[in-house]
Coordinates of C-alpha atoms and ligand atoms in Angstrom, one line a residue:
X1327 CA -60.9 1.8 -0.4
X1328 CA -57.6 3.2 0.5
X1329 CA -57.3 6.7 -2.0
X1330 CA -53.0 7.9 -2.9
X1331 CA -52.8 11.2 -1.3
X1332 CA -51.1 13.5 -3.9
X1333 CA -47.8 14.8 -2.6
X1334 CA -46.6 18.4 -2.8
X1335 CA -46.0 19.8 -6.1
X1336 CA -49.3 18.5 -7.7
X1337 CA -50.8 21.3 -9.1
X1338 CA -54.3 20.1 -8.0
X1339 CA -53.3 21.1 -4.3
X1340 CA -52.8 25.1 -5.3
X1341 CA -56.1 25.5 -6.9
X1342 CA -59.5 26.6 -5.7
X1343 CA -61.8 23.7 -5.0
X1344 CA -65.2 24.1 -6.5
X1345 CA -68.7 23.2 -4.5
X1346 CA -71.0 20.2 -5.0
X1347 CA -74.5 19.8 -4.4
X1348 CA -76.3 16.5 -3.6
X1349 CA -76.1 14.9 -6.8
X1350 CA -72.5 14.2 -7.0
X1351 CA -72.1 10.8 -8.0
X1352 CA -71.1 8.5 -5.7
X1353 CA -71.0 11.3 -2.8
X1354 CA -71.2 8.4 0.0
X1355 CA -68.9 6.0 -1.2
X1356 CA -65.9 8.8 -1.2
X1357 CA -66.5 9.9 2.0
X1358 CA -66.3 6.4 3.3
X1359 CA -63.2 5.9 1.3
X1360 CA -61.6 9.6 2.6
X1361 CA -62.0 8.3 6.2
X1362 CA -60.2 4.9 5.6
X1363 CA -57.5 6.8 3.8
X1364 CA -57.0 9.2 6.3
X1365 CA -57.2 7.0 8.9
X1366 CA -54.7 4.2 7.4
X1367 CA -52.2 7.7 7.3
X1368 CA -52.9 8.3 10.6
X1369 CA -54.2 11.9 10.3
X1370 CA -56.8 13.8 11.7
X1371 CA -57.8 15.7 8.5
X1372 CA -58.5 15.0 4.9
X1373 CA -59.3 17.5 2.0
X1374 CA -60.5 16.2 -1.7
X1375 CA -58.2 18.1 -3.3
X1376 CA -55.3 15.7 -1.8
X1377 CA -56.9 12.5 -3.4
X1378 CA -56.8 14.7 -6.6
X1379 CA -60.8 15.7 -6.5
X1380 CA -60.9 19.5 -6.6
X1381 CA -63.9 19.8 -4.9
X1382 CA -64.8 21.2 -1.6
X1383 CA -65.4 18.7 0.6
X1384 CA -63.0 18.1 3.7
X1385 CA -63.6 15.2 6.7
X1386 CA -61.8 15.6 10.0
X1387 CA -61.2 13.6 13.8
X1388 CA -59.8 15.2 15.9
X1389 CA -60.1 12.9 19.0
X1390 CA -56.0 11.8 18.8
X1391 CA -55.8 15.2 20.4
X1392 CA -57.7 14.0 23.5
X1393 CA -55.6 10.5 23.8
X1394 CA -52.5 11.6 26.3
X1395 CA -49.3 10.3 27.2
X1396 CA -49.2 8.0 29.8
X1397 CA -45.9 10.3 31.6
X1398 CA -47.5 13.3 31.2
X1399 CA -48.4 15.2 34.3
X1400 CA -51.4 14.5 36.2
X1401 CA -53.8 16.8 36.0
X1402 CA -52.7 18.8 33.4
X1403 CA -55.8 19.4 31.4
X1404 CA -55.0 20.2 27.6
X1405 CA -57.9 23.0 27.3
X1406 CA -57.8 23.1 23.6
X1407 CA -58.5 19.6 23.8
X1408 CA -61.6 19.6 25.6
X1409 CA -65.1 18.1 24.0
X1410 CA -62.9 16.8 21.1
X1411 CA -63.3 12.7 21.8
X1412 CA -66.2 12.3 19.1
X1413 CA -64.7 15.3 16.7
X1414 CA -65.6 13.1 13.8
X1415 CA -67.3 15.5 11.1
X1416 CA -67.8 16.1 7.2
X1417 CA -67.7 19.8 5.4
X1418 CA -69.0 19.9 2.4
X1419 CA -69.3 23.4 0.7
X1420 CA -67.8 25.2 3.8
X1421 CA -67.6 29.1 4.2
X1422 CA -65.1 30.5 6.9
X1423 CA -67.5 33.6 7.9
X1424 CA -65.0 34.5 10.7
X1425 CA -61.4 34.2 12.0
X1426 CA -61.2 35.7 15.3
X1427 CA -59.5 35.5 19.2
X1428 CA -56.0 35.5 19.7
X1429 CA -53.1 34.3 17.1
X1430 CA -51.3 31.0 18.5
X1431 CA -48.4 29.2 17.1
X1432 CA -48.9 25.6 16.7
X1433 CA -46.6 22.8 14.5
X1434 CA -48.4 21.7 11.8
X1435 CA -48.2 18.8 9.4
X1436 CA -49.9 17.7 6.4
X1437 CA -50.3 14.4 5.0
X1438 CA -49.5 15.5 1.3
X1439 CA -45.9 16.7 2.8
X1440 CA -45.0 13.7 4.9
X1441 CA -42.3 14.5 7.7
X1442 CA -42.2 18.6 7.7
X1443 CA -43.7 19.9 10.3
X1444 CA -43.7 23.5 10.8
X1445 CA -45.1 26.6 13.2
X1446 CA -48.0 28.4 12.0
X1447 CA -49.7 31.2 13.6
X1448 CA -53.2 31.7 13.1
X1449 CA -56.5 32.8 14.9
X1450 CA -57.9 30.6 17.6
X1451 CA -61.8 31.0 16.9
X1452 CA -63.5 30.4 13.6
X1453 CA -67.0 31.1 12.5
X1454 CA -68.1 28.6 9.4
X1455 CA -71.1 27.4 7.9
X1456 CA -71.2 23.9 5.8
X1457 CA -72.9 21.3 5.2
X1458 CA -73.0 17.7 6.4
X1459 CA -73.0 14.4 4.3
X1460 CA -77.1 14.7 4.6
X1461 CA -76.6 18.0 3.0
X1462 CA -77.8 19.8 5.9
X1463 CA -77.0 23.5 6.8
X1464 CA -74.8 24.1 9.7
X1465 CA -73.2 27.0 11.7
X1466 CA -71.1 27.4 14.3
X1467 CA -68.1 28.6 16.3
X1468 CA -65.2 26.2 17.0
X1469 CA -61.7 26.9 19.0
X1470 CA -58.5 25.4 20.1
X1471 CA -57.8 22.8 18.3
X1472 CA -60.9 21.8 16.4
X1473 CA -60.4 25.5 15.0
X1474 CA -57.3 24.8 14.1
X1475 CA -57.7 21.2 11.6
X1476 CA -60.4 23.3 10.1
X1477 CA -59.0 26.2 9.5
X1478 CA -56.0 23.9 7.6
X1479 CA -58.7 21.5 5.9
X1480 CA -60.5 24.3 4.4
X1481 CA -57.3 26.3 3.0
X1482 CA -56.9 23.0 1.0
X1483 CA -60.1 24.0 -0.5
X1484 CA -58.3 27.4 -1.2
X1485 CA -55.5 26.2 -2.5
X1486 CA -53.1 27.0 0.2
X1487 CA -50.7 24.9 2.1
X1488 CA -49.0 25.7 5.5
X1489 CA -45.9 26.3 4.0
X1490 CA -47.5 29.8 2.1
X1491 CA -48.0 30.2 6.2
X1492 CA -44.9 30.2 7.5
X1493 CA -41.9 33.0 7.4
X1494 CA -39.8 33.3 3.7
X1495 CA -36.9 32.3 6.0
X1496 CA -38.5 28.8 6.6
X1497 CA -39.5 27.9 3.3
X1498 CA -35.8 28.5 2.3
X1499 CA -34.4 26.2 4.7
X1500 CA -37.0 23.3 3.8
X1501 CA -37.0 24.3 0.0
X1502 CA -34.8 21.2 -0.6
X1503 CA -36.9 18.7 1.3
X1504 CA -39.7 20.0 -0.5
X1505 CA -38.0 19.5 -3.8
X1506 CA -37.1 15.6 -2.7
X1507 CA -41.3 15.2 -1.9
X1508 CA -42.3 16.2 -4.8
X1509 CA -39.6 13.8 -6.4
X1510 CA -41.2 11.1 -4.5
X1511 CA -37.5 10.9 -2.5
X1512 CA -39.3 10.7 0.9
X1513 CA -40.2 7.6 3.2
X1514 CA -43.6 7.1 3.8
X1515 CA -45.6 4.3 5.6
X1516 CA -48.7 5.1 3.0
X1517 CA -50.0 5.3 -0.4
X1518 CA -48.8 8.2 -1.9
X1519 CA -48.8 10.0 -5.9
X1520 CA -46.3 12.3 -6.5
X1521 CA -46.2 14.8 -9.7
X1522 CA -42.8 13.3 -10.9
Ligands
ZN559 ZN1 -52.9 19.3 4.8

């Protein structure tokens, strides 16, 4: 089932996500249905908190970033691409234990604000431990751009959205197109619920 994804503005998007454990009803069922969504909306990450549950649970794919142009140079091997074809994966009760590596600047969008996209620095290498729709433990380093949908996923779960990430001098110049989002004044190609 194809979920809205809440648009910016929602006050459901800037607050802390609270953990689950096994018993959450229907745990199966809205991971299924956070897939389909994010899929139909063509993105490569999904937090609850954007279908309006505030809990922390994010699903991601990151293979698109593997599929390249056809004009693009031969040969030219996208390293932060690399091992990415089967990125398919579910966090549930993450915990970033560690941002490290070099800062890189990379445009970001977000499927709760359709159209902006915007350059965010942050660390290449993450350390995080969660757990998987079995409810099994996991830990382990990720980079490039695997790194990078997680690291936005999980500030979902924080409450944050890149715009917090970018300079004061951006937000001012998109303030207005923010405004018209949250107003429901944008065009979008899926199912969206905006706060007014
Ligand atoms: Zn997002």
């Amino acid at each position: 089932m194809i979920l809205p994804i809440l648009a910016y503005g929602d006050p459901i998007l800037n607050k802390r996500a609270q953990e689950i454990d096994e018993q959450f009803p229907e745990l199966e069922k809205l991971i299924g249905d956070m897939f389909e969504t994010m899929y139909e909306a063509n993105g490569v990450g999904l937090a609850a908190p954007q279908i309006g549950k505030s809990i922390r649970l994010f699903v991601v794919d990151a293979s698109p970033f593997t599929e390249s142009d056809e004009d693009e140079e031969d040969g030219e091997v996208d390293e932060r691409a690399v091992g990415l074809e089967d990125f398919r994966k579910v966090f549930i009760n993450p915990a970033m234990l560690e941002e490290f590596g070099e800062k890189w600047s990379f445009r970001e969008g977000c499927l709760s604000i359709p159209k902006i996209r915007e350059d965010v620095s942050r660390n290449e290498k993450i350390k995080i431990s969660w757990y998987d729709e079995e409810f099994v433990r996991h830990e382990e380093e990720f980079s490039g751009y695997a790194a990078r949908v997680i690291q936005h996923e999980y500030d979902h779960l924080e409450g944050v959205l890149f715009t917090e990430r970018i300079s004061p001098f951006r937000r001012r110049l998109i303030k207005g197109k923010l405004n018209d989002i949250t107003r429901g004044k944008v065009d979008v190609d899926y199912k969206m619920r905006f706060p007014r």
